[in-house]
Amino acid sequence: MPSGEHAALWIKDPLAILAEGAERGIVVKGGRIVELVAAGQTPATPDVKTFDAGEHVVLPGLINTHHHFYQTLTRAVPAALDRGLFAWLKALYPIWARLTPEALDLGMTLAMAELMLSGCTMTTDHHYVFPAGLEHALDIEVAAAKRLGLRVLLTRGSMNRSQRDGGLPPDAVVQDEDTILADSERVVKRHHERSAGAMVQIALAPCSPFTVTTSLMRATAELAKRLDVRLHTHLAETEDENRYCLEIHNCRPLDYLEDCGWLTDRVWLAHGVHFNAGEMPRLARAGTAITHCACSNQMLGSGTCPVCAMEDAGVRIGLGVDGSASNNASNLMQEVRAAFLLQRGRYGVERVSHRDALRWATQGSAACVGRTDIGAIAVGAMADLALFKLDELRFSGAGDPLAALVLCGAHRADRVMVGGKWVVEDGQIPGLDLADLIRRHSAAARALRA
Ligand SMILES: [Zn+2]
């Protein structure tokens, strides 16, 4: 039986924990949290084994709601440095067109390993590049996630508006609408789990207004409704996108989205940097959630997502590291800090605390992915946990352990549990040779750039 997945385990006496009434820890059993142990109490659950968490700060597992795993192969590419979104994309598309199944597997495995070691227990991925030979990208991805034991919502992305049709990408990286819709249905039917505690789910995700036709946007929304899966895309990321939408569609990005049948609670959107005050209540009424990508938006100079104004309007906000060619890192705990600093800088100390940033990465992100069984330490929730030690130079002398994670810059979890199973132990992923992975991944990245 792997790592006591089914036995009751008391995660005992944590240094700190992000939950009320769990001062003496929590009990997990059968993949779920079954008991919170309050101060002065011991578990009521019989036959518990004990894990001493006296040196650990315990968080609900962090949830990453936007990424492009394959981009770990194109970090800090010289031709894409110091460019805004559109020029940056044009520099990278030709490299992405050369992706192979082997390179993709390495890129995805490395991205997920990096996320897990940063305290992530559930991630999405938005894969939208399907050059010839990469038709089974989602199948490769599902296999990699299962090997690592990470909970995932993988999106079948798409692009069908190439330069030929007034879009941004070259012809070599797009597919036609029929191919995209058929494969979308195939991967949902093959991989999407509908049971409680699902480990692998699929969503549909046309890339953006400037890479996908209106026809495909509408057809994808209809397909997602018929298959009952979630929908995702990039929106309101840059001023360039606003201009493109006004020029091509005669409206702003959100109007275009609504016109395509996408303003619903099935949808979560990456970025949302450029929504105006009139658009925020529309998002809230529809139940459309937003992924804030603080590092990526700063790296590409896209602007600052108005997170607090959107929350005040009733919009749910989660966090995402975004692809590793824009963020360049896949570290979700560092993303929490980046979001905290960026939003505090915008809204002030009384409005944004470290607890807000942790809430965005947990409860807020859970709303983005449409799940109520993750994102909090509560009885009945999945046992998805991130445990950090404060034994590095950067934490020495810290007072409040929870605040220290964000303020001092935690970046590596000591232990991570997904569905009651340890997937990171002592800062390592059991069974994964990180040095070998880095060697092979680096070689694949070099080959791709050459
Ligand atoms: Zn993105």
Short mmCIF file of C-alpha atoms and ligand atoms in Angstrom, two decimals:
data_model
loop_
_atom_site.label_atom_id
_atom_site.label_comp_id
_atom_site.label_asym_id
_atom_site.label_seq_id
_atom_site.Cartn_x
_atom_site.Cartn_y
_atom_site.Cartn_z
CA MET A 1 0.00 0.00 0.00
CA PRO A 2 1.72 3.26 -1.08
CA SER A 3 2.83 5.64 1.67
CA GLY A 4 -0.05 4.85 4.02
CA GLU A 5 -2.61 6.26 1.62
CA HIS A 6 -5.46 4.38 3.28
CA ALA A 7 -4.32 4.29 6.91
CA ALA A 8 -5.20 7.19 9.23
CA LEU A 9 -2.32 9.63 9.66
CA TRP A 10 -2.19 12.39 12.28
CA ILE A 11 -0.10 15.31 11.01
CA LYS A 12 0.68 16.32 14.54
CA ASP A 13 1.43 19.62 16.26
CA PRO A 14 2.42 21.76 13.26
CA LEU A 15 4.57 24.81 13.82
CA ALA A 16 1.69 26.66 12.12
CA ILE A 17 -1.26 25.69 9.94
CA LEU A 18 -3.55 27.67 7.62
CA ALA A 19 -6.80 26.47 9.24
CA GLU A 20 -8.94 27.38 12.22
CA GLY A 21 -9.34 24.86 15.04
CA ALA A 22 -6.46 22.64 13.91
CA GLU A 23 -3.79 23.78 16.36
CA ARG A 24 -2.81 20.18 17.10
CA GLY A 25 -2.95 19.24 13.44
CA ILE A 26 -5.17 17.17 11.19
CA VAL A 27 -5.97 13.53 10.51
CA VAL A 28 -6.02 12.25 6.94
CA LYS A 29 -7.49 8.94 5.88
CA GLY A 30 -8.52 7.40 2.57
CA GLY A 31 -7.15 10.37 0.67
CA ARG A 32 -9.20 12.94 2.57
CA ILE A 33 -8.95 15.14 5.64
CA VAL A 34 -11.19 13.45 8.20
CA GLU A 35 -10.50 15.44 11.37
CA LEU A 36 -9.13 18.75 12.59
CA VAL A 37 -7.49 18.44 16.01
CA ALA A 38 -8.04 21.53 18.15
CA ALA A 39 -5.79 22.82 20.94
CA GLY A 40 -5.75 20.48 23.95
CA GLN A 41 -7.34 17.62 21.97
CA THR A 42 -6.16 14.32 20.55
CA PRO A 43 -7.62 12.59 17.48
CA ALA A 44 -10.98 10.85 17.85
CA THR A 45 -10.10 8.75 14.78
CA PRO A 46 -8.90 5.32 15.96
CA ASP A 47 -5.59 3.67 15.00
CA VAL A 48 -3.79 6.78 13.82
CA LYS A 49 -0.16 6.75 12.83
CA THR A 50 1.70 9.97 13.56
CA PHE A 51 3.76 12.35 11.47
CA ASP A 52 5.51 14.90 13.66
CA ALA A 53 5.00 18.29 11.98
CA GLY A 54 6.70 20.30 14.74
CA GLU A 55 9.08 21.90 12.22
CA HIS A 56 6.49 22.41 9.47
CA VAL A 57 4.17 25.19 8.38
CA VAL A 58 1.17 23.42 6.84
CA LEU A 59 -0.80 24.93 3.96
CA PRO A 60 -3.59 23.61 1.78
CA GLY A 61 -1.82 22.41 -1.37
CA LEU A 62 -1.28 25.32 -3.75
CA ILE A 63 -3.26 25.24 -7.01
CA ASN A 64 -1.78 26.55 -10.24
CA THR A 65 -4.43 27.69 -12.69
CA HIS A 66 -2.41 28.73 -15.74
CA HIS A 67 0.72 27.31 -17.34
CA HIS A 68 2.26 26.13 -20.61
CA PHE A 69 4.49 23.27 -19.52
CA TYR A 70 6.27 22.89 -22.87
CA GLN A 71 7.71 26.38 -22.46
CA THR A 72 10.20 25.16 -19.86
CA LEU A 73 12.17 24.23 -22.99
CA THR A 74 12.32 27.87 -24.11
CA ARG A 75 13.29 29.91 -21.08
CA ALA A 76 15.32 33.09 -21.54
CA VAL A 77 15.58 32.56 -25.31
CA PRO A 78 17.87 35.36 -26.58
CA ALA A 79 15.64 36.26 -29.56
CA ALA A 80 12.62 36.75 -27.25
CA LEU A 81 14.28 38.86 -24.55
CA ASP A 82 12.93 42.35 -23.81
CA ARG A 83 9.88 41.99 -26.06
CA GLY A 84 6.17 42.54 -25.44
CA LEU A 85 3.64 39.75 -25.96
CA PHE A 86 3.12 39.86 -29.73
CA ALA A 87 6.81 40.27 -30.69
CA TRP A 88 7.76 37.72 -28.02
CA LEU A 89 5.31 35.17 -29.46
CA LYS A 90 6.55 35.73 -33.02
CA ALA A 91 10.12 35.06 -31.87
CA LEU A 92 9.12 31.80 -30.18
CA TYR A 93 6.57 30.22 -32.56
CA PRO A 94 9.24 28.89 -34.99
CA ILE A 95 11.04 27.18 -32.09
CA TRP A 96 7.82 25.69 -30.72
CA ALA A 97 7.01 24.37 -34.21
CA ARG A 98 9.98 22.00 -33.82
CA LEU A 99 8.72 20.35 -30.60
CA THR A 100 8.97 16.55 -30.55
CA PRO A 101 7.09 14.08 -28.35
CA GLU A 102 10.30 13.28 -26.44
CA ALA A 103 11.09 16.94 -25.78
CA LEU A 104 7.49 17.60 -24.78
CA ASP A 105 7.54 14.76 -22.25
CA LEU A 106 10.72 16.19 -20.69
CA GLY A 107 9.35 19.74 -20.68
CA MET A 108 6.10 18.70 -19.04
CA THR A 109 7.75 16.42 -16.49
CA LEU A 110 10.18 19.13 -15.50
CA ALA A 111 7.44 21.75 -15.16
CA MET A 112 5.35 19.49 -12.92
CA ALA A 113 8.35 18.53 -10.79
CA GLU A 114 9.22 22.20 -10.34
CA LEU A 115 5.64 22.98 -9.33
CA MET A 116 5.43 20.10 -6.86
CA LEU A 117 8.66 21.08 -5.15
CA SER A 118 7.21 24.58 -4.68
CA GLY A 119 4.17 23.25 -2.80
CA CYS A 120 1.75 22.73 -5.68
CA THR A 121 -0.68 19.81 -5.42
CA MET A 122 -2.94 20.58 -8.36
CA THR A 123 -2.12 22.27 -11.62
CA THR A 124 -3.66 23.10 -14.94
CA ASP A 125 -1.75 23.18 -18.19
CA HIS A 126 -2.71 24.97 -21.39
CA HIS A 127 -1.18 23.12 -24.31
CA TYR A 128 -2.04 24.72 -27.65
CA VAL A 129 0.92 23.91 -29.92
CA PHE A 130 0.27 20.91 -32.15
CA PRO A 131 2.83 20.76 -34.98
CA ALA A 132 2.88 17.59 -37.10
CA GLY A 133 3.96 14.61 -34.98
CA LEU A 134 2.61 16.05 -31.73
CA GLU A 135 -1.01 14.96 -32.17
CA HIS A 136 -0.91 12.98 -28.90
CA ALA A 137 0.44 15.79 -26.73
CA LEU A 138 -2.37 15.45 -24.17
CA ASP A 139 -1.87 11.70 -23.85
CA ILE A 140 1.84 12.25 -23.21
CA GLU A 141 0.91 14.81 -20.59
CA VAL A 142 -1.61 12.61 -18.78
CA ALA A 143 0.99 9.83 -18.55
CA ALA A 144 3.59 12.23 -17.11
CA ALA A 145 1.14 13.57 -14.49
CA LYS A 146 0.19 10.05 -13.42
CA ARG A 147 3.85 9.07 -13.05
CA LEU A 148 4.42 12.02 -10.71
CA GLY A 149 1.16 11.70 -8.74
CA LEU A 150 0.15 15.33 -9.28
CA ARG A 151 -3.54 16.27 -9.52
CA VAL A 152 -4.19 17.94 -12.88
CA LEU A 153 -6.72 19.72 -15.06
CA LEU A 154 -5.11 19.57 -18.50
CA THR A 155 -6.54 21.70 -21.23
CA ARG A 156 -6.76 20.69 -24.87
CA GLY A 157 -5.65 24.00 -26.34
CA SER A 158 -5.90 25.03 -29.95
CA MET A 159 -4.89 27.56 -32.61
CA ASN A 160 -6.48 27.73 -36.08
CA ARG A 161 -6.03 31.37 -37.11
CA SER A 162 -2.53 31.60 -38.60
CA GLN A 163 -0.82 34.45 -40.42
CA ARG A 164 -2.61 33.32 -43.60
CA ASP A 165 -5.92 34.31 -41.94
CA GLY A 166 -4.78 37.45 -40.16
CA GLY A 167 -3.70 35.69 -36.98
CA LEU A 168 -0.34 35.79 -35.22
CA PRO A 169 1.10 32.23 -35.43
CA PRO A 170 2.80 30.70 -38.49
CA ASP A 171 0.86 28.09 -40.46
CA ALA A 172 3.02 25.21 -39.15
CA VAL A 173 1.69 25.32 -35.58
CA VAL A 174 -2.07 25.53 -36.20
CA GLN A 175 -4.66 22.81 -36.91
CA ASP A 176 -8.03 22.97 -38.66
CA GLU A 177 -11.28 23.25 -36.73
CA ASP A 178 -12.54 19.73 -37.42
CA THR A 179 -9.27 18.15 -36.28
CA ILE A 180 -9.26 20.25 -33.10
CA LEU A 181 -12.86 19.47 -32.16
CA ALA A 182 -12.49 15.75 -32.87
CA ASP A 183 -9.34 15.48 -30.76
CA SER A 184 -10.91 17.60 -27.99
CA GLU A 185 -13.79 15.14 -27.75
CA ARG A 186 -11.39 12.19 -27.90
CA VAL A 187 -9.20 13.37 -25.00
CA VAL A 188 -12.20 14.27 -22.82
CA LYS A 189 -13.75 10.84 -23.37
CA ARG A 190 -10.44 9.09 -22.81
CA HIS A 191 -9.04 10.96 -19.80
CA HIS A 192 -11.61 13.15 -18.00
CA GLU A 193 -12.52 11.76 -14.57
CA ARG A 194 -15.89 12.81 -13.15
CA SER A 195 -15.63 11.11 -9.75
CA ALA A 196 -15.07 12.97 -6.48
CA GLY A 197 -11.38 13.41 -5.85
CA ALA A 198 -10.59 13.19 -9.57
CA MET A 199 -6.85 13.13 -10.31
CA VAL A 200 -7.03 13.86 -14.05
CA GLN A 201 -9.52 16.18 -15.69
CA ILE A 202 -9.63 17.79 -19.12
CA ALA A 203 -10.84 21.23 -20.18
CA LEU A 204 -10.98 22.88 -23.60
CA ALA A 205 -8.87 25.96 -24.29
CA PRO A 206 -8.63 27.85 -27.59
CA CYS A 207 -5.52 29.98 -27.20
CA SER A 208 -6.59 33.63 -27.60
CA PRO A 209 -8.66 36.03 -29.75
CA PHE A 210 -5.70 36.57 -32.09
CA THR A 211 -4.91 32.88 -32.73
CA VAL A 212 -8.37 31.28 -33.01
CA THR A 213 -11.33 31.89 -35.35
CA THR A 214 -14.72 32.98 -34.05
CA SER A 215 -16.18 29.79 -35.46
CA LEU A 216 -13.82 27.65 -33.36
CA MET A 217 -14.47 29.73 -30.22
CA ARG A 218 -18.21 29.15 -30.57
CA ALA A 219 -17.92 25.47 -31.49
CA THR A 220 -15.58 24.84 -28.55
CA ALA A 221 -18.03 26.45 -26.12
CA GLU A 222 -20.81 24.25 -27.45
CA LEU A 223 -18.65 21.14 -27.21
CA ALA A 224 -17.61 21.96 -23.63
CA LYS A 225 -21.27 22.35 -22.69
CA ARG A 226 -22.21 19.06 -24.33
CA LEU A 227 -19.31 17.20 -22.67
CA ASP A 228 -19.71 19.14 -19.40
CA VAL A 229 -16.09 20.22 -19.05
CA ARG A 230 -14.51 23.58 -18.23
CA LEU A 231 -13.36 26.24 -20.69
CA HIS A 232 -10.22 28.34 -20.57
CA THR A 233 -8.44 30.96 -22.64
CA HIS A 234 -6.21 34.03 -22.41
CA LEU A 235 -8.05 37.34 -22.27
CA ALA A 236 -7.40 41.02 -21.64
CA GLU A 237 -3.67 40.42 -21.35
CA THR A 238 -2.27 43.43 -23.25
CA GLU A 239 -3.20 46.71 -24.92
CA ASP A 240 -2.13 45.10 -28.21
CA GLU A 241 -4.93 42.58 -27.74
CA ASN A 242 -7.45 45.37 -27.11
CA ARG A 243 -6.36 47.04 -30.35
CA TYR A 244 -6.51 43.74 -32.26
CA CYS A 245 -10.06 43.05 -31.05
CA LEU A 246 -11.26 46.56 -31.87
CA GLU A 247 -9.72 46.34 -35.32
CA ILE A 248 -10.80 42.78 -36.24
CA HIS A 249 -13.99 42.29 -34.19
CA ASN A 250 -15.08 45.88 -33.64
CA CYS A 251 -15.38 45.40 -29.88
CA ARG A 252 -13.35 44.95 -26.72
CA PRO A 253 -12.11 41.46 -25.73
CA LEU A 254 -14.88 40.81 -23.18
CA ASP A 255 -17.61 41.77 -25.66
CA TYR A 256 -16.05 39.39 -28.14
CA LEU A 257 -15.94 36.64 -25.51
CA GLU A 258 -19.62 37.13 -24.71
CA ASP A 259 -20.51 37.14 -28.38
CA CYS A 260 -18.78 33.73 -28.68
CA GLY A 261 -20.93 32.28 -25.87
CA TRP A 262 -18.10 32.24 -23.37
CA LEU A 263 -19.33 34.51 -20.56
CA THR A 264 -20.39 31.68 -18.23
CA ASP A 265 -19.38 29.98 -14.98
CA ARG A 266 -17.78 27.19 -17.00
CA VAL A 267 -14.98 29.60 -17.95
CA TRP A 268 -11.85 30.82 -16.24
CA LEU A 269 -9.59 33.32 -17.97
CA ALA A 270 -5.86 33.89 -17.74
CA HIS A 271 -4.64 37.46 -17.04
CA GLY A 272 -7.60 39.88 -17.00
CA VAL A 273 -5.14 42.78 -16.85
CA HIS A 274 -7.18 45.20 -18.93
CA PHE A 275 -10.78 44.76 -17.81
CA ASN A 276 -12.40 48.09 -17.05
CA ALA A 277 -14.77 48.95 -14.19
CA GLY A 278 -17.85 48.30 -16.31
CA GLU A 279 -16.66 44.85 -17.31
CA MET A 280 -15.91 43.51 -13.82
CA PRO A 281 -19.56 43.17 -12.67
CA ARG A 282 -20.33 41.34 -15.91
CA LEU A 283 -17.63 38.78 -15.10
CA ALA A 284 -18.95 38.48 -11.54
CA ARG A 285 -22.57 37.98 -12.63
CA ALA A 286 -21.51 35.30 -15.09
CA GLY A 287 -19.34 33.50 -12.51
CA THR A 288 -16.32 33.69 -14.79
CA ALA A 289 -13.11 33.42 -12.73
CA ILE A 290 -9.73 35.04 -13.41
CA THR A 291 -6.19 33.73 -13.07
CA HIS A 292 -3.74 36.40 -11.96
CA CYS A 293 -0.25 35.82 -13.42
CA ALA A 294 1.84 38.40 -11.56
CA CYS A 295 5.32 37.36 -12.72
CA SER A 296 4.39 36.87 -16.36
CA ASN A 297 2.56 40.19 -16.60
CA GLN A 298 5.59 41.98 -15.17
CA MET A 299 8.08 40.05 -17.32
CA LEU A 300 6.25 40.96 -20.54
CA GLY A 301 5.37 44.47 -19.38
CA SER A 302 1.67 43.71 -19.93
CA GLY A 303 0.34 45.76 -17.01
CA THR A 304 -1.07 44.93 -13.55
CA CYS A 305 -4.22 42.90 -13.04
CA PRO A 306 -6.68 44.90 -10.87
CA VAL A 307 -7.17 41.98 -8.47
CA CYS A 308 -8.75 43.84 -5.56
CA ALA A 309 -11.12 45.86 -7.75
CA MET A 310 -12.26 42.62 -9.36
CA GLU A 311 -12.71 40.93 -5.97
CA ASP A 312 -14.70 43.94 -4.78
CA ALA A 313 -16.92 43.47 -7.84
CA GLY A 314 -17.41 39.81 -6.89
CA VAL A 315 -15.00 38.10 -9.30
CA ARG A 316 -13.14 35.02 -8.04
CA ILE A 317 -9.36 35.28 -8.44
CA GLY A 318 -6.80 32.48 -8.54
CA LEU A 319 -3.08 32.43 -9.28
CA GLY A 320 -1.07 31.00 -12.15
CA VAL A 321 2.63 30.95 -12.89
CA ASP A 322 1.93 31.12 -16.67
CA GLY A 323 4.32 29.56 -19.16
CA SER A 324 7.99 29.24 -18.49
CA ALA A 325 8.93 31.39 -21.46
CA SER A 326 7.25 34.43 -19.90
CA ASN A 327 7.50 33.83 -16.16
CA ASN A 328 10.56 31.67 -16.83
CA ALA A 329 9.96 29.86 -13.50
CA SER A 330 7.28 27.39 -12.42
CA ASN A 331 7.48 28.13 -8.72
CA LEU A 332 3.99 28.64 -7.30
CA MET A 333 5.13 29.69 -3.82
CA GLN A 334 7.23 32.43 -5.38
CA GLU A 335 4.21 33.39 -7.44
CA VAL A 336 2.28 33.90 -4.20
CA ARG A 337 4.94 36.35 -3.07
CA ALA A 338 4.99 38.12 -6.45
CA ALA A 339 1.20 38.53 -6.40
CA PHE A 340 1.32 39.74 -2.79
CA LEU A 341 3.94 42.38 -3.58
CA LEU A 342 2.39 43.54 -6.85
CA GLN A 343 -1.11 43.89 -5.43
CA ARG A 344 0.05 45.42 -2.15
CA GLY A 345 2.03 47.94 -4.19
CA ARG A 346 -1.17 48.80 -6.05
CA TYR A 347 -3.74 48.68 -3.25
CA GLY A 348 -1.78 49.31 -0.04
CA VAL A 349 -0.99 47.55 3.24
CA GLU A 350 -4.51 47.69 4.67
CA ARG A 351 -6.04 45.99 1.66
CA VAL A 352 -3.57 43.19 0.85
CA SER A 353 -2.02 40.84 3.41
CA HIS A 354 0.01 37.66 3.01
CA ARG A 355 -3.18 35.78 3.85
CA ASP A 356 -4.91 37.25 0.79
CA ALA A 357 -2.14 36.00 -1.47
CA LEU A 358 -2.32 32.52 0.10
CA ARG A 359 -6.11 32.58 -0.31
CA TRP A 360 -5.79 33.41 -4.02
CA ALA A 361 -3.47 30.43 -4.53
CA THR A 362 -5.80 28.02 -2.70
CA GLN A 363 -9.53 28.85 -2.42
CA GLY A 364 -9.42 31.30 -5.31
CA SER A 365 -7.60 28.88 -7.58
CA ALA A 366 -10.02 26.09 -6.62
CA ALA A 367 -12.85 28.29 -7.90
CA CYS A 368 -11.00 28.76 -11.19
CA VAL A 369 -10.77 25.02 -11.75
CA GLY A 370 -14.35 24.50 -10.59
CA ARG A 371 -13.64 22.30 -7.59
CA THR A 372 -14.97 22.36 -4.05
CA ASP A 373 -12.97 19.38 -2.75
CA ILE A 374 -9.57 21.11 -2.75
CA GLY A 375 -8.13 24.48 -1.76
CA ALA A 376 -8.79 24.40 1.99
CA ILE A 377 -7.87 22.41 5.08
CA ALA A 378 -11.33 21.24 6.10
CA VAL A 379 -13.04 18.00 7.05
CA GLY A 380 -14.07 16.18 3.87
CA ALA A 381 -11.59 18.00 1.62
CA MET A 382 -9.00 16.02 -0.29
CA ALA A 383 -5.78 15.56 1.68
CA ASP A 384 -3.74 17.89 -0.56
CA LEU A 385 -1.15 19.62 1.61
CA ALA A 386 2.09 21.58 1.32
CA LEU A 387 4.48 21.54 4.28
CA PHE A 388 7.34 24.02 4.49
CA LYS A 389 10.26 24.13 6.92
CA LEU A 390 11.72 27.43 8.06
CA ASP A 391 15.29 26.16 8.27
CA GLU A 392 16.94 28.31 5.59
CA LEU A 393 18.96 31.50 6.03
CA ARG A 394 16.06 33.55 4.69
CA PHE A 395 13.75 32.53 7.57
CA SER A 396 16.17 32.78 10.46
CA GLY A 397 14.72 34.91 13.26
CA ALA A 398 11.20 35.10 11.77
CA GLY A 399 8.28 35.68 14.15
CA ASP A 400 4.97 34.70 12.49
CA PRO A 401 5.61 31.42 10.63
CA LEU A 402 2.76 31.82 8.10
CA ALA A 403 3.75 35.39 7.27
CA ALA A 404 7.38 34.28 7.01
CA LEU A 405 6.57 31.95 4.12
CA VAL A 406 5.41 34.86 2.00
CA LEU A 407 7.50 37.74 3.37
CA CYS A 408 10.83 35.89 3.54
CA GLY A 409 10.31 34.16 0.21
CA ALA A 410 9.66 30.43 0.71
CA HIS A 411 10.42 28.62 -2.52
CA ARG A 412 10.76 24.94 -1.75
CA ALA A 413 8.38 22.63 0.13
CA ASP A 414 9.81 19.96 2.40
CA ARG A 415 6.79 17.70 2.03
CA VAL A 416 3.81 17.62 -0.32
CA MET A 417 0.79 15.35 -0.05
CA VAL A 418 -1.73 14.72 -2.86
CA GLY A 419 -4.84 12.71 -2.04
CA GLY A 420 -3.25 11.38 1.15
CA LYS A 421 -0.06 10.24 -0.56
CA TRP A 422 3.33 11.89 -0.05
CA VAL A 423 4.62 12.98 -3.46
CA VAL A 424 7.46 15.09 -2.05
CA GLU A 425 9.48 13.86 0.91
CA ASP A 426 12.41 15.72 2.43
CA GLY A 427 12.45 18.11 -0.51
CA GLN A 428 12.67 15.30 -3.09
CA ILE A 429 10.22 13.55 -5.40
CA PRO A 430 10.59 9.83 -4.63
CA GLY A 431 11.70 7.90 -7.71
CA LEU A 432 12.60 10.97 -9.77
CA ASP A 433 16.30 11.55 -10.52
CA LEU A 434 16.32 15.35 -10.73
CA ALA A 435 19.93 15.63 -11.92
CA ASP A 436 19.23 13.22 -14.77
CA LEU A 437 16.00 15.06 -15.65
CA ILE A 438 17.80 18.42 -15.79
CA ARG A 439 20.55 16.93 -17.97
CA ARG A 440 18.12 15.43 -20.49
CA HIS A 441 15.78 18.45 -20.44
CA SER A 442 18.67 20.88 -20.99
CA ALA A 443 19.88 18.82 -23.95
CA ALA A 444 16.37 18.81 -25.46
CA ALA A 445 16.10 22.59 -25.00
CA ARG A 446 19.48 23.13 -26.70
CA ALA A 447 18.43 20.92 -29.61
CA LEU A 448 15.17 22.83 -29.99
CA ARG A 449 16.94 26.21 -30.12
CA ALA A 450 19.60 25.01 -32.57
ZN ZN B 1 -0.46 31.86 -20.89
#
